[in-house]
Amino acid sequence: MPPFGSTKSLRTTKDDASFLDASLNGGHFHYPDRKPILVDPGTIIPPSLQLLTKNLCSLESRIFHGDYDENKNIPIRAAIANLIKEAEVKLEDLTPWIDRGHSSRDCYGRKAIFGSDTLEVMVMTWLAGDVCALHDHGSTEHGAVQIMGPVDQMHVVVQTNDSTGLLQTLNLRTNHKPGEILQVTHELCHCMGNVSHRSKKDNEHSLLTDEEDRENNYAVTMHVYWKSGKESDHVTSVTGGARVFDVVQSSVCETDAGVFHGLPKSVIMSTEERVEADFPTLLRDGTELLLRMMRMTPEQRAETDTLPISDIFQHLFAFERKEEFLRDVSAIVDAETGHKSDSTQWAILCHALRTAAPLQRMVIPGTRNTSNNSLVSEDGNQKRDSWQEYARMYDALIGNPCMDSFMGKYVKYFFDQVWLKETGRSIAEDCKVMSVGCGTGLVERFMLDEVGISPQNLAAFDLSPSMVETAVQFRGITTAKVGNVLEMSAEMYGLHDVLYAGLNVFQYLPADKLDDALERTAACTKEGGYFVTDFITPDHIRWYPNLMISADRKTFSLRTPQLIQKDYQMYQRSDIINVTWDTEDGSLKINDSGLHQRWLAPMSRIIEAIEKHFPRVRVFDAVTMEELPRHADTSPSTRYVVIANK
């Protein structure tokens, strides 16, 4: 039998399944009551695992004999992590212990490589969508986990907040890479999982992938746990007595089994005190609990000590969550500016909302079917119009505040101070207007009611059918239709006295399409007519709030902006999630609006592009209507209005 550290692999035989244990007790070290190694006869022990177990046992022996002093050396958990790193275990070395066929009730597959009364080395296999429950490690005092791959791994750390007494997520990463090593302490409360298949960019992913996809997108982790083996310990196994947190039922149970969601009653040793979680922790962990329960068979669900699926769903999105949401968001957002003050907690909150949003696109038995209010069409497929839900929240979050703060003012300014004074023509009888990108028709309704434009003289179009539908049915803009500024022509859209484009519509176009859009706009403008539009400045992000709140405080928009470079152009890309309690039954509705990108061209470049088609151009701050100098790089409000004359 080759010794530890040999370059040759070891193979167990039918009569020698515990040979590795025997070699470890070959006179060099003392290990009381060592358990046999847990491998099947014939399993090859690769050199990397030989080295790892040898070095771990050497460390264990030093600790057992009092030869390791953490005050003089690095912490035991750090020493374990270093030994894992030195062993250079590869994913293929763990093949005999990878379990992709674990039960649908289990949150991961687990197989032990090595075990003693004080040391365990285990392999966990995570299929796509496998996420374990929040838990600690029972009697474990130190340990480390290595991400083995082939896909990234999620890791969430929680802790009781001393000021609120609530269980709070401290750290969350979904992209731990293969090779990374995470240290484990006795106090650590966390969860892990494989969410690599979930995309936040297209909003079309399913939280419940089919079994073939789950198995193909698996992840593997290697775990090392150590306990001191003190005789006073009431738990004999290294990870025994682990506490599993059910934040939906506000309970904590103790178990020697896996730290799974929806544990069977038979493996629950005891249930402890109540524990309350903050809003993001409840929503994220409750979502994973619900998904696990949906994977179980009815027979498996009946064995759990967990709420029914419908009750979990209703609890997660109940009206009561609003007070908790407001409590937690107010702690991390400046009330005056709307800017986030804690980037980590902000990201955790957004992640929880994004994770839970697809649940509302599922038909869940026993709950109100919300699919008709979502991005799912009657045939079960994703609707292509990503504005479907957003249109319902748009005016409360964007339209009305912008109308009140600047849009209504500059529209009135144009017609009263420019149109009437410079043309002397009647607004009601002799002003034909076309709105480019009309959205929900809010500004167009204002033009009809407050400016005096005649309905027969107002045309409007938008790229989004949902926005047009809202404009027609809700705002009464009967002339609104679906259209594209990049397809606009005088033959199709006619000639108009005023072309209007509000809320920086032209900045949503690709940078190389601006000139084409302006040329088409000019082609639809009569000689002597006007083009009225607004833009955001390149430094708009300094104003841009992370949190926007509707006037009735029922609807909220969480926005995470980022400056990016693409093809040598600068863009502001905003990740937007909208939530509302303005629903029929007062329950929470989440709309993951995805990524919105606007081109941040220099003001001078925008003006020069417009001047190619409109000889006279005037520029104003959008809020104060102060005329800006030609050399301006920005404006006080970070928004500016262009009034161009053909």
XYZ file of C-alpha atoms in Angstrom:
646
model
C 0.000 0.000 0.000
C 1.536 3.352 -1.028
C 2.007 5.793 1.850
C 0.270 9.182 2.022
C 1.780 11.664 -0.373
C 2.601 8.941 -2.903
C 2.228 9.961 -6.495
C 0.256 6.768 -7.096
C -3.490 6.671 -6.513
C -4.890 4.297 -3.928
C -7.691 1.852 -4.613
C -9.879 0.284 -1.973
C -10.654 -3.409 -2.087
C -13.582 -5.406 -0.825
C -11.635 -6.562 2.228
C -9.761 -3.322 2.785
C -12.427 -0.547 2.645
C -11.018 1.089 5.770
C -7.308 0.785 4.897
C -6.945 4.556 4.810
C -8.066 4.752 8.404
C -5.550 2.062 9.309
C -2.729 3.897 7.581
C -3.575 7.041 9.504
C -3.213 5.083 12.738
C 0.096 3.634 11.708
C 1.911 4.835 14.801
C 2.558 8.436 13.840
C -0.629 9.975 15.225
C -3.232 9.110 17.837
C -6.903 9.256 16.853
C -9.409 8.042 19.440
C -12.443 6.121 18.150
C -11.811 6.978 14.522
C -14.667 6.165 12.174
C -13.890 4.195 9.002
C -13.405 6.091 5.776
C -16.644 6.267 3.817
C -15.767 5.015 0.353
C -17.065 2.152 -1.743
C -14.821 -0.848 -2.412
C -12.791 -0.203 -5.545
C -12.828 3.598 -5.199
C -9.598 5.258 -6.256
C -8.217 7.762 -3.756
C -6.347 10.348 -5.833
C -3.048 11.769 -4.546
C -4.613 15.187 -3.880
C -7.089 13.705 -1.409
C -4.389 11.560 0.152
C -2.354 14.682 0.787
C -5.343 16.651 2.073
C -6.477 13.995 4.566
C -2.916 13.383 5.727
C -2.317 17.049 6.416
C -5.730 17.526 8.020
C -5.074 14.601 10.347
C -1.669 16.035 11.188
C -3.325 19.336 12.098
C -5.982 17.461 14.065
C -3.309 15.602 16.019
C -1.485 18.828 16.892
C -4.729 20.340 18.132
C -5.627 17.185 20.073
C -2.279 17.135 21.841
C -2.307 20.870 22.538
C 0.544 21.590 20.124
C -1.432 24.160 18.104
C -1.973 27.575 19.664
C -4.228 29.902 17.672
C -2.678 32.863 19.470
C 0.694 31.990 17.972
C -0.551 30.526 14.699
C -3.299 31.482 12.282
C -6.896 30.556 13.221
C -7.740 26.896 12.739
C -10.251 27.716 9.980
C -7.523 29.590 8.099
C -5.114 26.664 8.581
C -7.743 24.300 7.153
C -8.262 26.626 4.185
C -4.504 26.680 3.551
C -4.313 22.880 3.599
C -7.160 22.699 1.078
C -5.344 25.139 -1.170
C -2.050 23.233 -0.895
C -3.698 19.914 -1.782
C -4.845 21.255 -5.180
C -7.859 18.951 -5.355
C -9.425 19.036 -8.828
C -13.076 18.540 -9.724
C -12.297 15.264 -11.460
C -10.666 13.970 -8.261
C -14.101 14.076 -6.627
C -15.943 12.098 -9.309
C -16.753 9.093 -7.053
C -18.471 11.389 -4.573
C -20.482 13.547 -6.987
C -24.202 12.801 -6.557
C -26.451 14.221 -9.275
C -29.266 11.826 -8.472
C -30.260 13.069 -5.046
C -33.900 13.224 -4.007
C -36.078 16.162 -5.036
C -36.656 16.860 -1.352
C -32.916 17.351 -0.744
C -31.334 20.738 -1.392
C -28.053 19.076 -2.408
C -26.443 15.680 -2.748
C -23.838 14.820 -0.111
C -21.240 12.092 0.249
C -18.491 11.779 2.835
C -14.888 11.221 1.792
C -13.473 10.949 5.281
C -14.802 11.032 8.812
C -13.714 10.831 12.423
C -15.235 12.013 15.667
C -13.618 15.391 15.154
C -13.065 15.757 11.407
C -15.242 15.384 8.293
C -14.455 15.859 4.620
C -17.555 15.861 2.416
C -18.587 16.542 -1.167
C -21.825 18.382 -1.924
C -23.467 18.336 -5.348
C -25.812 21.156 -6.296
C -28.092 20.838 -9.306
C -29.327 24.025 -10.959
C -31.740 25.672 -8.538
C -30.494 23.783 -5.457
C -30.264 26.225 -2.535
C -30.064 25.025 1.057
C -31.797 26.572 4.050
C -30.240 29.171 6.296
C -28.283 27.249 8.907
C -25.364 27.100 11.271
C -23.041 24.097 11.625
C -24.029 22.653 14.971
C -21.033 21.408 16.891
C -18.580 22.391 14.142
C -16.044 24.882 15.438
C -13.922 25.487 12.350
C -14.011 24.587 8.690
C -13.671 25.651 5.081
C -15.508 25.125 1.812
C -13.896 25.064 -1.621
C -15.899 25.892 -4.735
C -15.015 23.141 -7.198
C -17.134 24.101 -10.235
C -17.893 23.619 -13.013
C -20.279 26.582 -12.475
C -20.283 29.464 -9.996
C -21.766 29.178 -6.513
C -23.964 31.480 -4.437
C -23.072 32.197 -0.812
C -25.271 34.158 1.610
C -24.213 35.151 5.129
C -26.760 36.312 7.731
C -26.492 37.591 11.274
C -28.785 39.053 13.904
C -28.739 42.843 13.741
C -27.959 44.120 17.237
C -30.063 47.272 16.856
C -33.195 45.693 15.354
C -32.972 42.134 16.653
C -33.789 40.917 13.148
C -31.958 38.279 11.146
C -30.244 40.311 8.419
C -28.318 39.306 5.311
C -24.803 40.691 5.663
C -23.259 39.499 2.450
C -24.499 37.882 -0.760
C -22.526 36.754 -3.789
C -23.885 34.678 -6.631
C -20.621 34.282 -8.537
C -18.053 32.546 -6.341
C -15.634 31.027 -8.845
C -14.179 27.507 -8.894
C -11.110 27.431 -6.668
C -12.345 29.986 -4.152
C -12.236 28.867 -0.506
C -14.708 30.126 2.112
C -13.877 29.840 5.803
C -16.418 28.500 8.317
C -16.733 29.446 11.971
C -18.970 28.100 14.727
C -20.929 31.366 14.676
C -21.455 31.400 10.904
C -25.086 31.339 9.749
C -25.347 31.075 5.998
C -26.698 29.256 2.985
C -25.259 28.173 -0.341
C -26.716 27.270 -3.684
C -26.414 26.928 -7.426
C -28.267 29.783 -9.119
C -25.941 30.060 -12.102
C -28.823 29.349 -14.515
C -30.770 32.412 -13.404
C -30.309 35.429 -15.645
C -31.260 38.938 -14.592
C -31.001 40.449 -18.045
C -33.817 38.924 -20.063
C -36.476 38.265 -17.392
C -37.422 35.097 -19.293
C -35.772 32.482 -17.126
C -37.725 29.962 -15.125
C -36.918 29.409 -11.477
C -37.919 25.788 -11.961
C -35.734 24.223 -14.659
C -36.413 20.700 -15.886
C -34.466 17.794 -14.443
C -32.183 17.375 -17.455
C -31.121 21.026 -17.310
C -30.709 20.790 -13.553
C -28.330 17.861 -13.813
C -26.357 19.357 -16.702
C -25.797 22.631 -14.821
C -24.523 21.137 -11.588
C -22.000 22.561 -9.145
C -19.713 20.809 -6.659
C -18.286 21.994 -3.345
C -15.844 20.275 -0.971
C -16.389 20.815 2.757
C -14.025 20.267 5.679
C -15.450 20.538 9.210
C -13.665 20.199 12.559
C -14.782 20.049 16.202
C -12.684 19.717 19.336
C -14.200 16.440 20.504
C -14.613 17.621 24.085
C -16.301 15.028 26.283
C -18.881 17.618 27.383
C -20.309 17.869 23.873
C -23.810 16.415 23.768
C -23.577 15.939 19.992
C -21.229 13.251 18.755
C -21.051 13.996 14.997
C -18.926 16.845 13.726
C -21.839 18.742 12.161
C -24.561 17.364 14.426
C -27.069 19.637 16.105
C -27.155 22.104 13.232
C -29.798 24.790 13.512
C -32.022 25.363 10.451
C -33.872 28.680 10.202
C -37.394 28.837 8.769
C -37.911 32.589 8.419
C -41.418 32.143 7.001
C -42.627 30.429 10.163
C -40.156 32.414 12.307
C -38.800 29.216 13.844
C -35.470 27.462 14.345
C -35.147 23.696 14.455
C -32.192 21.469 15.385
C -31.233 18.462 13.274
C -28.490 15.946 12.606
C -29.707 15.585 9.005
C -29.047 17.782 5.977
C -29.769 21.490 6.263
C -32.651 21.364 3.802
C -35.747 23.472 3.285
C -38.883 21.672 4.426
C -37.216 19.092 6.653
C -39.286 15.985 7.435
C -40.719 16.025 10.944
C -38.888 12.762 11.645
C -35.428 14.384 11.530
C -36.237 17.476 13.574
C -34.733 17.002 17.033
C -36.210 20.148 18.584
C -37.716 23.523 17.739
C -36.224 26.562 19.415
C -37.155 30.192 19.973
C -38.842 32.391 17.383
C -36.633 34.335 14.995
C -37.700 37.273 12.841
C -35.947 38.256 9.609
C -35.781 41.563 7.778
C -37.653 42.013 4.492
C -34.879 41.011 2.024
C -33.909 37.920 4.030
C -37.519 36.788 4.395
C -38.287 37.330 0.705
C -35.169 35.637 -0.648
C -35.149 32.658 1.703
C -38.918 32.275 1.504
C -38.665 32.147 -2.281
C -36.136 29.312 -2.085
C -38.351 27.463 0.421
C -41.341 27.779 -1.887
C -39.359 26.540 -4.895
C -38.106 23.514 -2.941
C -41.636 22.670 -1.803
C -42.821 22.870 -5.415
C -40.147 20.337 -6.409
C -41.270 17.833 -3.787
C -43.889 15.198 -4.389
C -47.200 15.546 -2.486
C -46.102 12.674 -0.260
C -42.819 14.418 0.571
C -44.591 17.709 1.300
C -46.948 15.944 3.693
C -43.966 14.789 5.775
C -42.628 18.311 6.332
C -43.233 20.678 9.202
C -43.661 23.570 6.750
C -46.634 25.673 5.635
C -48.552 24.669 2.474
C -47.291 26.163 -0.778
C -50.224 28.576 -1.111
C -49.714 29.886 2.433
C -45.997 30.477 1.815
C -46.806 32.412 -1.373
C -49.435 34.565 0.318
C -47.129 35.229 3.277
C -44.307 36.451 1.033
C -46.478 38.938 -0.868
C -48.934 39.956 1.858
C -49.869 43.574 2.525
C -47.967 43.319 5.819
C -44.693 43.184 3.895
C -45.101 46.877 2.983
C -44.335 48.108 6.497
C -41.278 45.835 6.626
C -40.117 47.025 3.203
C -40.454 50.679 4.220
C -38.619 50.031 7.488
C -35.656 48.413 5.757
C -35.438 50.682 2.725
C -35.603 53.831 4.856
C -32.546 52.599 6.760
C -30.403 52.527 3.609
C -31.726 55.456 1.531
C -31.382 59.183 2.122
C -34.920 60.540 2.455
C -34.102 63.874 0.782
C -32.077 62.764 -2.235
C -33.305 59.191 -2.725
C -29.675 58.063 -2.969
C -28.658 54.797 -1.335
C -26.401 55.086 1.709
C -25.517 51.387 1.999
C -24.534 49.776 -1.310
C -24.296 46.258 0.135
C -27.768 46.258 1.681
C -29.174 47.930 -1.436
C -27.812 45.131 -3.642
C -29.178 42.507 -1.228
C -32.650 44.093 -1.338
C -32.667 44.282 -5.143
C -31.479 40.675 -5.404
C -34.295 39.481 -3.145
C -36.932 41.305 -5.187
C -35.505 40.049 -8.459
C -35.371 36.465 -7.179
C -38.997 36.570 -6.036
C -40.449 38.351 -9.089
C -40.732 35.245 -11.338
C -42.890 33.526 -8.699
C -45.668 35.899 -9.704
C -45.481 34.613 -13.261
C -46.258 31.082 -12.093
C -49.668 29.559 -11.595
C -49.514 28.355 -7.996
C -52.458 26.240 -6.786
C -54.460 27.840 -4.025
C -53.387 31.408 -4.842
C -54.890 34.207 -6.895
C -53.688 33.716 -10.455
C -51.542 36.755 -11.180
C -50.317 35.615 -14.578
C -52.740 37.906 -16.434
C -51.045 40.880 -14.766
C -47.579 39.712 -15.662
C -45.298 39.146 -18.608
C -46.918 35.775 -19.366
C -49.439 35.486 -22.180
C -52.407 33.120 -22.184
C -50.431 30.385 -23.926
C -47.865 30.463 -21.113
C -45.136 32.134 -23.145
C -43.268 35.286 -22.258
C -44.746 38.398 -23.795
C -42.260 40.274 -25.927
C -43.334 43.714 -24.704
C -41.266 44.301 -21.565
C -43.318 47.416 -20.759
C -46.477 45.377 -20.089
C -46.367 45.746 -16.308
C -44.165 48.829 -16.251
C -46.832 50.843 -18.098
C -49.169 50.444 -15.142
C -46.620 51.896 -12.724
C -45.012 54.377 -15.096
C -47.149 57.431 -14.441
C -47.069 57.069 -10.647
C -43.281 56.749 -10.610
C -42.091 58.765 -13.611
C -44.830 60.518 -15.541
C -46.617 62.486 -12.830
C -43.458 63.568 -10.940
C -41.799 64.688 -14.184
C -44.938 66.512 -15.311
C -45.086 68.362 -12.007
C -41.380 69.196 -11.803
C -40.516 70.220 -15.373
C -42.362 68.730 -18.338
C -45.635 70.587 -17.891
C -43.728 73.829 -17.377
C -41.589 73.626 -20.503
C -44.476 72.460 -22.689
C -46.527 75.481 -21.549
C -43.486 77.720 -22.000
C -43.061 76.626 -25.594
C -46.654 77.159 -26.642
C -47.161 80.424 -24.692
C -43.747 82.054 -25.128
C -42.536 80.652 -28.430
C -45.381 79.376 -30.589
C -47.871 82.200 -29.941
C -45.281 84.994 -29.969
C -43.302 83.809 -32.981
C -46.117 82.511 -35.213
C -49.142 84.465 -33.994
C -51.254 81.459 -34.977
C -54.000 79.831 -32.951
C -53.007 76.814 -30.875
C -56.455 75.256 -31.058
C -57.107 75.762 -34.749
C -53.753 76.011 -36.440
C -51.182 73.876 -34.619
C -50.682 70.309 -35.754
C -48.590 68.279 -33.289
C -47.046 64.815 -33.434
C -45.644 63.189 -30.280
C -42.703 60.840 -30.790
C -42.581 58.185 -28.044
C -45.868 59.152 -26.400
C -45.680 56.552 -23.614
C -48.900 56.422 -21.592
C -50.222 59.630 -23.167
C -49.767 61.759 -20.055
C -48.158 64.752 -21.831
C -50.531 64.410 -24.760
C -53.518 64.607 -22.398
C -51.930 67.739 -20.924
C -51.630 69.246 -24.402
C -55.306 68.635 -25.023
C -56.590 69.840 -21.655
C -54.140 72.563 -20.600
C -52.558 73.832 -23.817
C -55.621 73.663 -26.022
C -54.444 71.440 -28.874
C -57.413 70.118 -30.858
C -57.788 66.302 -30.743
C -57.888 66.093 -34.543
C -54.542 67.940 -34.677
C -52.712 65.603 -32.287
C -50.922 62.487 -33.559
C -48.836 60.182 -31.360
C -46.926 56.918 -31.509
C -44.774 54.708 -29.321
C -42.678 51.604 -29.842
C -44.451 49.764 -27.010
C -47.919 48.340 -27.724
C -48.625 48.340 -23.987
C -47.852 52.026 -23.678
C -50.057 52.797 -26.696
C -52.869 50.696 -25.259
C -52.655 52.680 -22.008
C -52.598 55.998 -23.905
C -55.696 55.068 -25.917
C -57.791 53.364 -23.249
C -56.765 55.267 -20.143
C -55.797 58.716 -21.482
C -58.208 58.875 -24.400
C -55.466 59.607 -26.953
C -57.417 57.863 -29.705
C -54.934 58.787 -32.434
C -52.026 57.004 -30.702
C -50.546 54.059 -32.568
C -47.557 51.748 -32.506
C -44.635 53.207 -34.436
C -40.876 53.525 -34.689
C -38.979 56.778 -35.077
C -36.427 54.947 -37.228
C -39.201 54.105 -39.701
C -40.864 57.527 -39.622
C -41.445 59.324 -42.933
C -43.618 62.156 -44.192
C -45.457 59.719 -46.470
C -46.480 57.517 -43.535
C -46.749 60.068 -40.693
C -47.524 63.320 -42.515
C -46.204 66.859 -41.935
C -46.675 68.648 -38.618
C -46.111 72.084 -37.131
C -44.555 70.685 -33.961
C -42.648 67.448 -33.399
C -42.445 66.680 -29.701
C -40.292 64.019 -27.958
C -40.290 63.999 -24.166
C -38.324 62.255 -21.443
C -35.080 61.896 -23.430
C -36.599 59.516 -25.967
C -33.767 60.029 -28.452
C -31.144 58.960 -25.906
C -32.617 55.468 -25.784
C -31.539 55.050 -29.408
C -28.143 53.563 -30.257
C -25.578 56.335 -30.681
C -25.188 55.654 -34.406
C -28.945 56.062 -34.995
C -29.345 59.619 -33.700
C -28.651 61.351 -37.037
C -31.097 59.063 -38.844
C -33.796 59.754 -36.248
C -33.242 63.527 -36.454
C -33.337 63.479 -40.254
C -36.665 61.613 -40.162
C -37.976 64.035 -37.545
C -37.074 67.008 -39.719
C -38.695 65.343 -42.722
C -42.005 65.251 -40.841
C -41.711 68.891 -39.687
C -43.212 71.655 -41.810
C -41.037 74.533 -42.975
C -41.025 77.039 -40.136
C -42.123 74.327 -37.725
C -40.571 73.326 -34.412
C -38.900 70.361 -32.811
C -39.248 70.332 -28.994
C -37.436 67.702 -26.968
C -35.460 67.128 -23.775
C -32.262 65.295 -22.861
C -30.280 64.320 -19.782
C -26.735 65.618 -19.330
C -23.684 63.321 -19.144
C -23.551 63.892 -15.374
C -27.222 63.050 -14.795
C -26.166 60.246 -12.484
C -25.295 62.834 -9.796
C -29.005 63.617 -9.465
C -30.483 60.262 -10.409
C -32.224 58.794 -7.305
C -31.932 55.139 -6.421
C -35.412 55.177 -4.913
C -38.463 56.857 -6.406
C -41.774 56.847 -4.540
C -45.250 57.581 -5.865
C -47.261 60.360 -4.252
C -49.591 57.869 -2.545
C -46.575 55.845 -1.272
C -47.959 52.653 -2.760
C -45.503 52.238 -5.634
C -41.711 52.280 -5.501
C -38.956 52.130 -8.102
C -35.515 50.815 -7.156
C -32.878 51.967 -9.613
C -29.226 51.042 -9.772
C -27.408 53.189 -12.357
C -23.995 52.509 -13.797
C -21.824 54.350 -16.306
C -20.622 52.041 -19.057
C -18.584 52.359 -22.230
C -19.694 50.791 -25.493
C -18.063 51.403 -28.867
C -16.235 54.392 -27.369
C -19.527 55.977 -26.319
C -20.704 56.566 -22.746
C -24.060 55.254 -21.548
C -25.990 55.291 -18.319
C -27.368 51.807 -17.754
C -29.997 51.517 -15.032
C -31.184 48.275 -13.505
C -34.802 48.938 -12.522
C -37.155 47.015 -10.240
C -40.599 48.368 -9.478
C -42.788 47.236 -6.592
C -46.342 48.222 -5.774
C -49.037 47.558 -3.245
C -51.537 49.361 -5.477
C -53.247 46.087 -6.325
C -56.789 44.769 -6.073
C -56.192 42.957 -2.786
C -53.358 45.143 -1.497
C -50.728 42.442 -1.984
C -47.190 43.088 -3.197
C -46.547 43.065 -6.943
C -42.960 43.050 -8.259
C -42.002 44.130 -11.774
C -38.407 43.419 -12.783
C -38.137 46.009 -15.531
C -34.610 44.947 -16.420
C -31.877 47.160 -17.890
C -32.569 50.588 -19.382
C -29.731 52.221 -21.289
C -29.365 55.851 -22.368
C -26.631 57.393 -24.458
C -24.834 60.207 -22.609
C -23.626 62.264 -25.535
C -21.958 65.617 -24.831
C -24.430 68.482 -25.053
C -22.418 70.089 -27.852
C -22.651 66.927 -29.939
C -26.424 66.739 -29.508
C -26.854 70.381 -30.471
C -24.586 70.069 -33.511
C -26.543 67.020 -34.684
C -29.851 68.885 -34.361
C -28.471 71.967 -36.140
C -27.841 69.887 -39.260
C -31.602 69.733 -39.769
C -32.936 72.694 -37.760
C -30.935 75.908 -38.308
C -32.121 77.712 -35.171
C -31.540 75.898 -31.865
C -32.134 77.173 -28.343
C -31.212 75.257 -25.175
C -32.744 75.670 -21.697
C -32.439 74.097 -18.276
C -35.475 71.817 -18.137
C -36.563 72.871 -14.639
C -35.887 76.635 -14.538
C -36.158 77.300 -18.308
C -33.031 79.421 -17.987
C -31.406 79.665 -21.416
C -28.022 77.942 -21.383
C -24.852 79.280 -23.029
C -23.550 77.665 -26.171
C -20.491 76.228 -24.386
C -22.494 74.546 -21.582
C -21.416 71.024 -20.663
C -24.264 70.456 -18.217
C -27.226 72.182 -16.596
C -28.176 72.745 -12.943
C -30.992 70.172 -13.072
C -28.986 67.716 -15.249
C -31.832 67.944 -17.786
C -32.111 70.330 -20.702
C -34.745 71.281 -23.263
C -34.051 71.920 -26.928
C -36.384 74.114 -28.977
C -35.330 73.890 -32.623
C -36.853 75.806 -35.553
C -36.849 74.533 -39.149
